Short mmCIF file of C-alpha atoms in Angstrom, two decimals:
data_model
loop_
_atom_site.label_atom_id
_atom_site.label_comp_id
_atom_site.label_asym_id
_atom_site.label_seq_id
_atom_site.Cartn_x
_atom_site.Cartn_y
_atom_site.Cartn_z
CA UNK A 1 0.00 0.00 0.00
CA UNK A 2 2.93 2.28 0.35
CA UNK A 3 3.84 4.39 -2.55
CA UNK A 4 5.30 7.86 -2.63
CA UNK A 5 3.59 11.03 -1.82
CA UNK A 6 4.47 12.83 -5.36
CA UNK A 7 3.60 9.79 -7.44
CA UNK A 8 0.19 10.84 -7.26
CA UNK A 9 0.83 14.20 -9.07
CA UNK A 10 2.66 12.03 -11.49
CA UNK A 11 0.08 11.36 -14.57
CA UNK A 12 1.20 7.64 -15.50
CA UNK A 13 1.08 6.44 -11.46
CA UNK A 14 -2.54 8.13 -10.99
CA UNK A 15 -3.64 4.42 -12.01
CA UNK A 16 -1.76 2.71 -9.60
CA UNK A 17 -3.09 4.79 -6.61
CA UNK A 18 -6.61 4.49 -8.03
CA UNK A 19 -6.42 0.17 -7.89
CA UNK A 20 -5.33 0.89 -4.04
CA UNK A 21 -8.43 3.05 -3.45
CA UNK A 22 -10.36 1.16 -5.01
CA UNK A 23 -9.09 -2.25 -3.29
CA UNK A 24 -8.71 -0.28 0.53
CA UNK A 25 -12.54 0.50 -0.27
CA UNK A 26 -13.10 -2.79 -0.93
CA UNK A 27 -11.38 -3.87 2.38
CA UNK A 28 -12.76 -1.29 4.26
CA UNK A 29 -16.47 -2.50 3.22
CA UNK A 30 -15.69 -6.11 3.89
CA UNK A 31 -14.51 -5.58 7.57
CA UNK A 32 -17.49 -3.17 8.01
CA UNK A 33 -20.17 -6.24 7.12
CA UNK A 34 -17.63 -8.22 9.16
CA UNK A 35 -17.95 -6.09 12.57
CA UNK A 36 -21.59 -5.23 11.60
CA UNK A 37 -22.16 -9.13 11.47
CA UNK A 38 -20.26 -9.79 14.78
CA UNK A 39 -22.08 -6.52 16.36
CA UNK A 40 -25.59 -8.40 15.39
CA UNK A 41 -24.40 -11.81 17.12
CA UNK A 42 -23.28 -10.03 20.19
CA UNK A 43 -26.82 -8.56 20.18
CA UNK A 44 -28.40 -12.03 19.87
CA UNK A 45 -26.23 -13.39 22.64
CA UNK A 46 -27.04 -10.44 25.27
CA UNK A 47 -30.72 -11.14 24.89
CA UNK A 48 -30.15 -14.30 25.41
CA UNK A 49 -27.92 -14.42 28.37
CA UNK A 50 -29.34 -17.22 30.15
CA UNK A 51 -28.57 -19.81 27.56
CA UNK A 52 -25.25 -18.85 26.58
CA UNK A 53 -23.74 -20.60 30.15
CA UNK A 54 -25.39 -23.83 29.09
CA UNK A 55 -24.12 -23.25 25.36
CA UNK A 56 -20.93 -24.33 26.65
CA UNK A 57 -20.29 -27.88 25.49
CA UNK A 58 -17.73 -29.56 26.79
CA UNK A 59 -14.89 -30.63 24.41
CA UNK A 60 -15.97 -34.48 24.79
CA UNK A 61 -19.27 -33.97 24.52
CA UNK A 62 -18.86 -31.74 21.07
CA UNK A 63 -16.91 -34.29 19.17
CA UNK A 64 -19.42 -37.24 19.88
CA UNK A 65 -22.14 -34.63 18.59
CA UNK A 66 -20.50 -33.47 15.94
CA UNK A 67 -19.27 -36.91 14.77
CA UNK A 68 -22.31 -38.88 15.02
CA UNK A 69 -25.49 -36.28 15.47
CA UNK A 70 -24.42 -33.04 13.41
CA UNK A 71 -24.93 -35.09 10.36
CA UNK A 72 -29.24 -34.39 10.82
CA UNK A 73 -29.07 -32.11 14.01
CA UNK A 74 -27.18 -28.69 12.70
CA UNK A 75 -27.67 -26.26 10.27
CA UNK A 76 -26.07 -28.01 7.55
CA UNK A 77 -28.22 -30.60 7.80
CA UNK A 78 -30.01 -31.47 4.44
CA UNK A 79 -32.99 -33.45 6.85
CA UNK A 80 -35.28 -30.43 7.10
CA UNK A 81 -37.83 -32.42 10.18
CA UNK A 82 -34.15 -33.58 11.69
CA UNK A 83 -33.25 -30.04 12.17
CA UNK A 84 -36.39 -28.33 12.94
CA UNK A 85 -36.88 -31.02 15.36
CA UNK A 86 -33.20 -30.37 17.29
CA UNK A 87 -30.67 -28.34 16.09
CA UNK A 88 -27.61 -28.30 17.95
CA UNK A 89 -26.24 -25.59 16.48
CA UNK A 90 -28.59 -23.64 17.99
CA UNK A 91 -27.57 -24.86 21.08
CA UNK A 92 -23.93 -23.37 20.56
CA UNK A 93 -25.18 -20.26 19.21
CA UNK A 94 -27.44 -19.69 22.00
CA UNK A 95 -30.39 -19.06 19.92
CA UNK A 96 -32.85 -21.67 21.78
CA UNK A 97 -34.94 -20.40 24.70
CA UNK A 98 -34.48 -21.23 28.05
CA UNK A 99 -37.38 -23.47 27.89
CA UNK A 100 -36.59 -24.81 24.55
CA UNK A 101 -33.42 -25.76 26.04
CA UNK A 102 -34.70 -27.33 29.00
CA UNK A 103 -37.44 -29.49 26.64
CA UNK A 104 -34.26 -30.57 23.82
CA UNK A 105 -31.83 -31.56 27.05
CA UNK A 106 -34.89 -33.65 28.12
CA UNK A 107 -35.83 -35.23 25.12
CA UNK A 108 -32.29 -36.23 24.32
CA UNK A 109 -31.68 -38.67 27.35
CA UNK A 110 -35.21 -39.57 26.42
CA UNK A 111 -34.51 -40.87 23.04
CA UNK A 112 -30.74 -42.01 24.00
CA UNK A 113 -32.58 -44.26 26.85
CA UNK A 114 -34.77 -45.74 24.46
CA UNK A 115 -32.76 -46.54 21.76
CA UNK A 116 -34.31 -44.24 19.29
CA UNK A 117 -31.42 -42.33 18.28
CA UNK A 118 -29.47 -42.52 15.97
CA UNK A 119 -33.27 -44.18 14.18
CA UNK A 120 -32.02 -47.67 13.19
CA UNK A 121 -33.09 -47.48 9.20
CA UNK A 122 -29.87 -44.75 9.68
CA UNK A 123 -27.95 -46.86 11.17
CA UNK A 124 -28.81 -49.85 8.75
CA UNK A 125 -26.79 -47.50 6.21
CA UNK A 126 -24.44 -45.82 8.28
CA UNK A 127 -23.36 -48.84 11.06
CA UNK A 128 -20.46 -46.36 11.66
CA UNK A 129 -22.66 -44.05 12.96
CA UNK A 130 -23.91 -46.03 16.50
CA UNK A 131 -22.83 -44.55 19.25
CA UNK A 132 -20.89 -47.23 21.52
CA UNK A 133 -22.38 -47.45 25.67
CA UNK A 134 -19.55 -44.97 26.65
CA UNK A 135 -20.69 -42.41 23.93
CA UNK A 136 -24.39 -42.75 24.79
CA UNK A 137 -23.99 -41.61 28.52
CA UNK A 138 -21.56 -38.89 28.56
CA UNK A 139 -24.00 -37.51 26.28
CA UNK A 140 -27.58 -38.66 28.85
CA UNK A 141 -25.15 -37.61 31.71
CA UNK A 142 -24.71 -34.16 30.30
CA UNK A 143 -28.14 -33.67 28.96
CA UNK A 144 -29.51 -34.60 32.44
CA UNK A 145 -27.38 -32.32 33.92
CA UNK A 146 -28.03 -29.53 31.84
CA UNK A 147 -31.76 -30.06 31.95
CA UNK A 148 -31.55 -30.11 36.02
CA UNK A 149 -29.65 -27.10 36.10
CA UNK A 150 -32.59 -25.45 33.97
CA UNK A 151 -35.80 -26.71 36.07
CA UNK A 152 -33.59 -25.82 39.30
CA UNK A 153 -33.40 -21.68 38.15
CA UNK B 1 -80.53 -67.32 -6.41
CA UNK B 2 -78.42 -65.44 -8.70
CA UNK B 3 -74.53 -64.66 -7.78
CA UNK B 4 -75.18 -61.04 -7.78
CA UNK B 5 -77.60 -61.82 -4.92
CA UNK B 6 -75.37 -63.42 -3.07
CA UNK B 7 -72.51 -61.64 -3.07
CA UNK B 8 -74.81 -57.98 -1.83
CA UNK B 9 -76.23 -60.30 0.90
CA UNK B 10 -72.53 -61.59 1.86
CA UNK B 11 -71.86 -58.00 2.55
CA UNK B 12 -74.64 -56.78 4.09
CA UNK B 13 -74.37 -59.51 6.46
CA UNK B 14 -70.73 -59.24 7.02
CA UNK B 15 -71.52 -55.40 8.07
CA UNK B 16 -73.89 -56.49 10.70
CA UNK B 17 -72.15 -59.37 12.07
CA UNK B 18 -68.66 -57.07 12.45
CA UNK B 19 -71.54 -54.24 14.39
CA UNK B 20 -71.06 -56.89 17.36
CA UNK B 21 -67.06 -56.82 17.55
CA UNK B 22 -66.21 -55.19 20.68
CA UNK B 23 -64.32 -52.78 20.73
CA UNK B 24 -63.04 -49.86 23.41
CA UNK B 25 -65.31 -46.73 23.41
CA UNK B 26 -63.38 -43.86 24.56
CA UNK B 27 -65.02 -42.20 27.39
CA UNK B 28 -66.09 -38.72 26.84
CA UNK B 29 -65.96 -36.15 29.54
CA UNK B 30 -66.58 -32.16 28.80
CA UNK B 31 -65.90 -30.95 32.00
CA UNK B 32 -62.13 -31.16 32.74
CA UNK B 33 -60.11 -28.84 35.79
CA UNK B 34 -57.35 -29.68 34.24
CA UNK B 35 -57.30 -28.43 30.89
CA UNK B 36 -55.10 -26.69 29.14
CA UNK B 37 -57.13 -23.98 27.50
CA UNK B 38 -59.00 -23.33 30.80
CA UNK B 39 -55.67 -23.02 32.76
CA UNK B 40 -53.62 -21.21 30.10
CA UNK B 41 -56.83 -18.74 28.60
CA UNK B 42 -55.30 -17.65 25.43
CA UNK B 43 -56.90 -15.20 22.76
CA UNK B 44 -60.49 -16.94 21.19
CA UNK B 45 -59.28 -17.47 18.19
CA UNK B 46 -56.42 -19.99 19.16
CA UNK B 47 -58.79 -21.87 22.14
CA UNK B 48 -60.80 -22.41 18.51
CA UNK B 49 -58.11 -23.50 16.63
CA UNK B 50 -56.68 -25.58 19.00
CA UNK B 51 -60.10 -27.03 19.53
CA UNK B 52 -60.73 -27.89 16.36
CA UNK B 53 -57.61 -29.12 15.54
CA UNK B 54 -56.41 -30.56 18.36
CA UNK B 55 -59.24 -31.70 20.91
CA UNK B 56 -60.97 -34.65 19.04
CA UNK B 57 -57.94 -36.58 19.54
CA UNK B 58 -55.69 -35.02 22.17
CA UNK B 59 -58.30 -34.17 25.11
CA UNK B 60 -61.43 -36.16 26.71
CA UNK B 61 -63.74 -34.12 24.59
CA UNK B 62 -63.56 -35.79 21.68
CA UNK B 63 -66.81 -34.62 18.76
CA UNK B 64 -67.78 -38.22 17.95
CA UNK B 65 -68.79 -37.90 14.06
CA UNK B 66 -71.72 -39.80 12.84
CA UNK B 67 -70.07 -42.58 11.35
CA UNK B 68 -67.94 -43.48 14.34
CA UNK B 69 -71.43 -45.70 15.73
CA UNK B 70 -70.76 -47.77 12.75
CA UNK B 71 -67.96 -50.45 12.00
CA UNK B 72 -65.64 -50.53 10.60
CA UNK B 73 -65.12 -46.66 10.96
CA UNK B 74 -66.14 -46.75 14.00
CA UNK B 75 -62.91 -49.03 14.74
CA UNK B 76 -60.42 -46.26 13.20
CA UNK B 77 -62.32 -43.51 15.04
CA UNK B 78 -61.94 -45.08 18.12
CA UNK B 79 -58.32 -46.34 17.84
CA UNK B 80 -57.25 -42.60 16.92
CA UNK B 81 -58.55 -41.02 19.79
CA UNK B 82 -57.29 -43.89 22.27
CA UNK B 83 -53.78 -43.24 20.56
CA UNK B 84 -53.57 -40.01 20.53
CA UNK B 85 -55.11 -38.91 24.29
CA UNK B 86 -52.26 -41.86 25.64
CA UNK B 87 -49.66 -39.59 23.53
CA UNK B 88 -50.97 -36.07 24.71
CA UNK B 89 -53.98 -35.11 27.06
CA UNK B 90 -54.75 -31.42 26.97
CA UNK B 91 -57.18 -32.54 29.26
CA UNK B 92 -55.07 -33.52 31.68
CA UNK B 93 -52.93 -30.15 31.25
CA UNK B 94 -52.30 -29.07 34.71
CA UNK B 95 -51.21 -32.88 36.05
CA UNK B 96 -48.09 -32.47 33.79
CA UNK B 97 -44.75 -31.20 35.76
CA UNK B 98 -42.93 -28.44 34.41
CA UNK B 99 -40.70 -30.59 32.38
CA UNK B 100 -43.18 -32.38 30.78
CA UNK B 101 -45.19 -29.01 29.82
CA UNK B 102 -41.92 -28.07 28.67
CA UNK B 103 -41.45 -30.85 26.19
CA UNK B 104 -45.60 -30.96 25.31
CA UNK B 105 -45.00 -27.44 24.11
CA UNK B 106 -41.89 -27.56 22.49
CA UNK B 107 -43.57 -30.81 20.14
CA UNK B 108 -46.72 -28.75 19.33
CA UNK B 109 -44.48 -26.23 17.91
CA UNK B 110 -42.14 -29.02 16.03
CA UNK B 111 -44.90 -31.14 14.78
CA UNK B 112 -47.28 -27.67 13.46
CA UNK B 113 -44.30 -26.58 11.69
CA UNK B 114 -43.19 -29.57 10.24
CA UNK B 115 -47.12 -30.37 9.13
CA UNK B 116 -47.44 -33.57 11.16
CA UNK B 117 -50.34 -32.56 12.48
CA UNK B 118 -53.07 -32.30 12.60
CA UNK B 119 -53.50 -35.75 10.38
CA UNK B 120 -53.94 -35.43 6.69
CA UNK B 121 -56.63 -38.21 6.81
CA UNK B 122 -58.53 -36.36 9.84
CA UNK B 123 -58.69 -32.93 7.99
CA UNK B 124 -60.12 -34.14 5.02
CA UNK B 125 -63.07 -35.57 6.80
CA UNK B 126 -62.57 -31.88 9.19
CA UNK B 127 -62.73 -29.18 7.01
CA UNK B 128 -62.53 -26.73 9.89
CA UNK B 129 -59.40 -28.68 11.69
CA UNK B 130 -57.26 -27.27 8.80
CA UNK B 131 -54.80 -24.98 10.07
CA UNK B 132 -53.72 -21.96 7.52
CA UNK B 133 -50.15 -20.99 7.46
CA UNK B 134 -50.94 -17.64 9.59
CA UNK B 135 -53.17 -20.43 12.37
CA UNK B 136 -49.76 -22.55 12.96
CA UNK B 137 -47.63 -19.08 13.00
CA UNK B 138 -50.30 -17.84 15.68
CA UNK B 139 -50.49 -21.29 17.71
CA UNK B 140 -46.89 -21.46 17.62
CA UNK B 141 -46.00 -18.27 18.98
CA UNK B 142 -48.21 -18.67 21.40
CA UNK B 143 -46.81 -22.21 22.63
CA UNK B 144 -43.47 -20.80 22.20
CA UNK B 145 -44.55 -18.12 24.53
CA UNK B 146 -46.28 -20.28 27.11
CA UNK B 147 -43.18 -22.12 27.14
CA UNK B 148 -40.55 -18.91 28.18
CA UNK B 149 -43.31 -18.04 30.69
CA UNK B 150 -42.62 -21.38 32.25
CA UNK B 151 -39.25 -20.96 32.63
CA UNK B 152 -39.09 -17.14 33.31
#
């Protein structure tokens, strides 16, 4: 970006200096949307101030969701009922209600407990996918533990 | 006796003798303490909805149409409403603990957005259980709010 001062008086730099406008400009829009965007999520989380302690997962718990649950349960997910049902990004971002948080914590030790998740016609195709005995109650320990901490408040 | 003959008086007396199958009735009741439009009052228009959406299956005040006194309808009729009062009451509203309500609340909103209910096959025998896009935005937003009031 540096060039010298009398360049700019010079006719055959004046393009030069004009490409650096034009690309600090461009820069200069891009972090605006950038810190406007992070402004907007700050605003989100502040409303929602209750839910962003729970939105902390812990590191073990993440990579058995995001391994073996994200695949349905996130915003990626291409199984529109799957998300709308549980999305667990929403969990991270903070962007489920207390209440909604309590309910999802609840329902998944519900459908750990009883086998229902992952469904088995999933599995049938994805076998890879199961979650081992281990896997299935650090994630009903933490769910119950998130959902008492909820009904407790 | 011609075949035609017989087969009409096959089924005619096939219908009779399957009147006499016994079957469970499911009891109706119309007053209920409990309920969950008496306990939560919301604005007319969604206690309508909801009623005529939800309450023939989901609640002990179940509108028993005319041909639910007649099998083999009568079977279906009756199955659906035993079904779907052992998956939700709204009856029984004010039994459930706060977790439960929690969870009750949080499916109404899932399954109205996600068009599971109410039941193709019920709406197009209940024209006025159909629920227009701007019904399941109201009902939601109202369980949605019933739900943060819980937990406020």
């Amino acid at each position: 970006m540096c060039y010298h001062k009398n360049h700019i008086f010079v006719y055959h730099h004046i393009k030069k200096p004009m490409k650096t406008k034009f690309i600090i400009s461009i820069v200069l829009f891009t972090l605006c949307i950038v810190l406007f965007s992070f402004t907007e999520n700050n605003k989100d989380v502040y409303q929602n101030s209750t839910s962003i302690e729970f939105a902390e997962i812990p590191e073990n718990v993440k990579s058995i969701l995001d391994n073996k649950c994200m695949g349905c349960h996130s915003n990626q997910s291409k199984v529109g009922k799957s998300k709308s049902k549980f999305n667990i990004d929403k969990i991270i971002d903070g962007s489920y209600s207390t209440g909604k948080l309590a309910s999802k914590y609840g329902k998944i030790g519900k459908s750990l407990s009883e086998n229902k998740m992952p469904p088995k016609k999933f599995l049938a195709k994805y076998p890879n996918k199961e979650l081992t005995p281990e896997e299935s109650k650090i994630i009903t320990d933490w769910a119950t533990e998130q959902k008492l901490k909820l009904n407790k408040e | 006796m011609s075949i035609k003959y017989k087969i009409v008086s096959f089924f005619v007396l096939l219908i009779i003798v399957i009147q006499f199958y016994p079957v469970d009735k499911p009891v109706i009741i119309n007053k209920n303490p409990n309920d969950l439009i008496a306990a939560t009052s919301p604005s007319n228009k969604i206690a309508l909805k909801i009623k005529n959406a939800c309450y023939d299956c989901h609640s002990n005040e179940s509108k028993l149409p005319w041909y639910s006194n007649l099998a083999p309808s009568k079977w279906l009729v009756y199955d659906h409403i035993i079904e779907g009062r052992n998956e939700l009451n709204l009856s029984n509203w004010n039994t459930y603990n706060k977790e439960d309500k929690a969870e009750i609340l949080d499916d109404i909103s899932t399954v109205l957005y996600d068009n599971e209910m109410p039941l193709k096959n019920y709406t197009l025998l209940h024209s006025e259980a159909k629920l227009t896009e701007e019904d399941k935005e109201l009902i939601i937003n109202w369980t949605d709010d019933l739900l943060d009031s819980l937990y406020e």
